[in-house]
Coordinates of C-alpha atoms in Angstrom, one line a residue:
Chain A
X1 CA -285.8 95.1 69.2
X2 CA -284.9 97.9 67.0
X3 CA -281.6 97.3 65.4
X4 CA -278.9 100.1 63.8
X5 CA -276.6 99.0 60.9
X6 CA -273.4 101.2 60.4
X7 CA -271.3 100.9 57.4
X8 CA -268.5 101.2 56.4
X9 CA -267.4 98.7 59.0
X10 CA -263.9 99.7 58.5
X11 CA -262.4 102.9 57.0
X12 CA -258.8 103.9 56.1
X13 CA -258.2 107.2 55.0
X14 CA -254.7 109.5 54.3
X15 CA -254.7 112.4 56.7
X16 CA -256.4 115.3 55.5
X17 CA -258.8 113.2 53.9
X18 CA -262.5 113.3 54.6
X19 CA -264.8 110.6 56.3
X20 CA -268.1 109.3 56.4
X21 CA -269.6 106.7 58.4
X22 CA -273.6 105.7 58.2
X23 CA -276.3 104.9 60.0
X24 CA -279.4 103.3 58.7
X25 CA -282.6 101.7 61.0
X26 CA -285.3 100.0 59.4
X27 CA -287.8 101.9 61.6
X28 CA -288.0 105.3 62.9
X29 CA -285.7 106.2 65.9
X30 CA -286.8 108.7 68.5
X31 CA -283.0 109.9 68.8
X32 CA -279.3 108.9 67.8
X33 CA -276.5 109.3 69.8
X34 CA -272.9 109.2 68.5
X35 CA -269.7 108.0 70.8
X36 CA -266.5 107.8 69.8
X37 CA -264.3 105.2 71.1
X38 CA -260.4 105.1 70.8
X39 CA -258.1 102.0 70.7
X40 CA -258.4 100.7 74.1
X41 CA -260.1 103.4 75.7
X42 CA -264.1 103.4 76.8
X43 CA -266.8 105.0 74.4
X44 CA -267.0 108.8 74.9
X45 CA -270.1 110.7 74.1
X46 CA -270.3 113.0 70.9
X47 CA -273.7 113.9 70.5
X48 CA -277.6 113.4 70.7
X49 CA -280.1 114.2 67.3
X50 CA -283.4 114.4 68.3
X51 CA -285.3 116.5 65.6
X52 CA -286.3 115.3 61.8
X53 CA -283.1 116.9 59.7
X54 CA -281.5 117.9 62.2
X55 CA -277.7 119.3 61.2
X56 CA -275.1 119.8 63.8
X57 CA -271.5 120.9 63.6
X58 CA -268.7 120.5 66.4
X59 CA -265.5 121.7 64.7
X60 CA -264.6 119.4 61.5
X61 CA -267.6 117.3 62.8
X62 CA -271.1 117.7 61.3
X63 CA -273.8 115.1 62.0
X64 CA -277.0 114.6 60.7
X65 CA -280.3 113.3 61.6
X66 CA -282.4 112.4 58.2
X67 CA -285.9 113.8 58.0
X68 CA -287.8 110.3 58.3
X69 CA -285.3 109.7 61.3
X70 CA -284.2 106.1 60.0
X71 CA -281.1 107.1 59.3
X72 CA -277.8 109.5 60.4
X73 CA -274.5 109.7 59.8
X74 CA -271.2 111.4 60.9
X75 CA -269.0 113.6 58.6
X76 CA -265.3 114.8 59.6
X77 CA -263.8 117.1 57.4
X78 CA -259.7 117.3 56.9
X79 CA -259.1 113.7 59.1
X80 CA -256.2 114.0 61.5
X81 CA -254.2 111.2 63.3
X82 CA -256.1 112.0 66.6
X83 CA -259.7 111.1 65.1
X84 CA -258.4 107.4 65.0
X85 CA -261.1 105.1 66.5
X86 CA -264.3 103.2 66.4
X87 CA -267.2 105.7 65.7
X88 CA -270.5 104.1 67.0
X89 CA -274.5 105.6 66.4
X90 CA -276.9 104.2 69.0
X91 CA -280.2 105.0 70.1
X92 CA -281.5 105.5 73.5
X93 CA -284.0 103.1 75.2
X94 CA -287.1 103.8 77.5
X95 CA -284.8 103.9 80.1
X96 CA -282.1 105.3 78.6
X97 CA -280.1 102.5 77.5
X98 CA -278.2 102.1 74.7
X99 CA -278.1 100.3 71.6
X100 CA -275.3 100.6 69.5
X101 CA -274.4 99.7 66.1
X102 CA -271.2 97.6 65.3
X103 CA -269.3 101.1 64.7
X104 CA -267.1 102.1 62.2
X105 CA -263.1 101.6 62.9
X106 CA -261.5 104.6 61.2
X107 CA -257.4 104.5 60.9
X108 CA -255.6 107.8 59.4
X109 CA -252.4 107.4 57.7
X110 CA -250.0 110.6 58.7
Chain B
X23 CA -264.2 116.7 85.2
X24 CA -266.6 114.0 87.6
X25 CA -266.0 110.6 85.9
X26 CA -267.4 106.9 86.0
X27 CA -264.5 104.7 87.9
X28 CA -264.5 101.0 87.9
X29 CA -262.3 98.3 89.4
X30 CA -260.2 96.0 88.7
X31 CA -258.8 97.1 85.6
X32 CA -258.4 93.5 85.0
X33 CA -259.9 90.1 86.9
X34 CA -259.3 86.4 85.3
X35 CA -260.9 84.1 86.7
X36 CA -261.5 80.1 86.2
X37 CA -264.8 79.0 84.9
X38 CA -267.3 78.6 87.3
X39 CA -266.3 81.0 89.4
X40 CA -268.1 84.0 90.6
X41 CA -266.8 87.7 90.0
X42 CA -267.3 91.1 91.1
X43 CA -267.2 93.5 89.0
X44 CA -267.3 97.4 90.6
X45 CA -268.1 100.8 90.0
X46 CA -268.6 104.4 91.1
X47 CA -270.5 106.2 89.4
X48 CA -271.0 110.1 88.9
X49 CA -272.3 111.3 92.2
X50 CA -275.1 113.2 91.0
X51 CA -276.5 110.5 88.2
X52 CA -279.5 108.9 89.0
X53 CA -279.1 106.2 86.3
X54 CA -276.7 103.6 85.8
X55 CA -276.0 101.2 83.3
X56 CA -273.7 98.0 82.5
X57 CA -272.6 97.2 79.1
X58 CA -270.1 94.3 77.8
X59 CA -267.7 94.3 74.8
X60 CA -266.4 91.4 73.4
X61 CA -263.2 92.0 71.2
X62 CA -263.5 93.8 68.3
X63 CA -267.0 93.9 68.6
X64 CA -269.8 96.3 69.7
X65 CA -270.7 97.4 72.8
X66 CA -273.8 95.7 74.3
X67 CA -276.5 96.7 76.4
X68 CA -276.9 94.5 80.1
X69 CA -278.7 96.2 82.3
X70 CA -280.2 99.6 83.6
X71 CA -280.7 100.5 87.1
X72 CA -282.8 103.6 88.6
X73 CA -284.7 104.1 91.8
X74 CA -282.4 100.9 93.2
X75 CA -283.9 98.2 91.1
X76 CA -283.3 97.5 87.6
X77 CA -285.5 99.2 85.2
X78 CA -284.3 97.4 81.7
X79 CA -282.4 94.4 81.3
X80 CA -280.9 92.6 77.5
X81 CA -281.8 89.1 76.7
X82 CA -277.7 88.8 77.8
X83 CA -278.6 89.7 81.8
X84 CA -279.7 86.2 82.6
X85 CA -279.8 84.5 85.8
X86 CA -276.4 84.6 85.6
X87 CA -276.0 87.8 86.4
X88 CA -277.2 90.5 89.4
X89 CA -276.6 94.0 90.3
X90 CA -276.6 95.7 93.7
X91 CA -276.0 98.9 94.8
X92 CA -275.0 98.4 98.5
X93 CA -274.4 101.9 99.3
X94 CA -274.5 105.1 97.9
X95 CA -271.9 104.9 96.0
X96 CA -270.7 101.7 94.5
X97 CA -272.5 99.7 91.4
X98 CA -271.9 96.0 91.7
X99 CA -272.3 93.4 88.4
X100 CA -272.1 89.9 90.0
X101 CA -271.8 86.6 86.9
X102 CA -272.6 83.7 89.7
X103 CA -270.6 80.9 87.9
X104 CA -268.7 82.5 84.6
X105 CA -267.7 81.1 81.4
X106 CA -265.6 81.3 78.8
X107 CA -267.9 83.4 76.6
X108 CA -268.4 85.6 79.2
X109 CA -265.1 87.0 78.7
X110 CA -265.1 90.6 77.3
X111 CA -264.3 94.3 78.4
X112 CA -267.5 95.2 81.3
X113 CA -268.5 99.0 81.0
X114 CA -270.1 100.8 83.8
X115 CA -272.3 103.8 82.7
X116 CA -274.2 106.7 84.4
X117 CA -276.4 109.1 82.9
X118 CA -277.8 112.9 83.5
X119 CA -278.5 113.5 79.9
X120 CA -275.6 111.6 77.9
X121 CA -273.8 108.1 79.3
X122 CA -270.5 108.5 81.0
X123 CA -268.9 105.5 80.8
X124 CA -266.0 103.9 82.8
X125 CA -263.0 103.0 81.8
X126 CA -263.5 99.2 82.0
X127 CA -262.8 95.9 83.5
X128 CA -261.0 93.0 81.2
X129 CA -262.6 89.8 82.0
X130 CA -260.9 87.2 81.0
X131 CA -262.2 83.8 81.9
X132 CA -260.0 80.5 81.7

């Protein structure tokens, strides 16, 4: 089945700093989801893309869906202590299940 | 805020024995979902359920593994006779429009 790759796998970044993860398919994806998932704690959802270049902002968060819809990625602006965690895209399924990439574990220095 | 619940928290078990795992899901959600994660890695699809049969099921979800919904309310994952791989954290999932997932059950299998 389709497969999403995510990179960086890990990222450590100073607080304040900004921060980037990826995520690239080989073939076209009908949506993305993002979930965020801290350290010990179950994957929460951020936020379905549907549409070809599709831009949205929550806060210091702006995600983007790119216009062949292979790829996507997740941008924080300003990281703070309490974005610590494992970022993961995934698309959805026929039935609505979930395949996930192997995330990106982000880790903010105060 | 509705939310997915699952119990235990936390089951070991010996190999070759058969576990329970159990879940409520968000009253309303018509779709339900489990997912495994095996330390430090990703999370992994299992198994969809709608309409009280499964609708989509991972090359993982062998014959090893069933799920029942014996009443309204619970979400049952059954592994007939575990083993040592299958140890990881089990997420329970339901869906309106994005995943809710539970907070997990640790199995751990000696």
């Amino acid at each position: 089945g389709q497969q999403v790759m995510q990179i960086p796998q890990y990222q450590h970044v100073q607080e304040g700093e900004d921060f980037t993860t990826y995520c690239n398919s080989s073939t076209t994806l009908s949506n993305i989801q993002w979930y965020k998932q801290r350290p010990g704690g179950h994957p929460v959802f951020l936020i379905q893309l549907v549409k070809s270049g599709e831009v949205k902002k929550q806060k210091r968060l702006t995600f983007q869906f790119g216009e062949a819809k292979k790829n996507s990625s997740l941008h924080i602006t300003a990281t703070q202590t309490t974005d610590v965690g494992t970022y993961f895209c995934g698309y959805g399924g026929s039935q609505g299940n979930l395949i996930f990439g192997k995330g990106t574990k982000l880790s903010v220095k105060p | 805020e509705p939310e997915v619940t699952q119990t235990p928290s936390h089951q070991v078990t010996q190999m070759g024995q058969e576990v329970i795992l159990r879940c409520v899901p968000i009253s309303n959600h018509l779709y339900f979902y489990w997912y495994r994660q095996i330390l430090g890695q990703k999370v992994e699809f299992l198994v969809s359920f709608y309409n009280n049969e499964i609708s989509e099921k991972s090359e993982i979800f062998d014959d090893q593994f069933s799920v029942e919904r014996p009443d309204g309310s619970n979400f049952t994952l059954k592994i007939r006779s575990t083993k040592l791989e299958d140890s990881a954290m089990y997420f329970c999932a339901s869906r309106s429009y994005e995943q809710f997932f539970g907070p997990g059950t640790r199995l751990t299998v000696l």
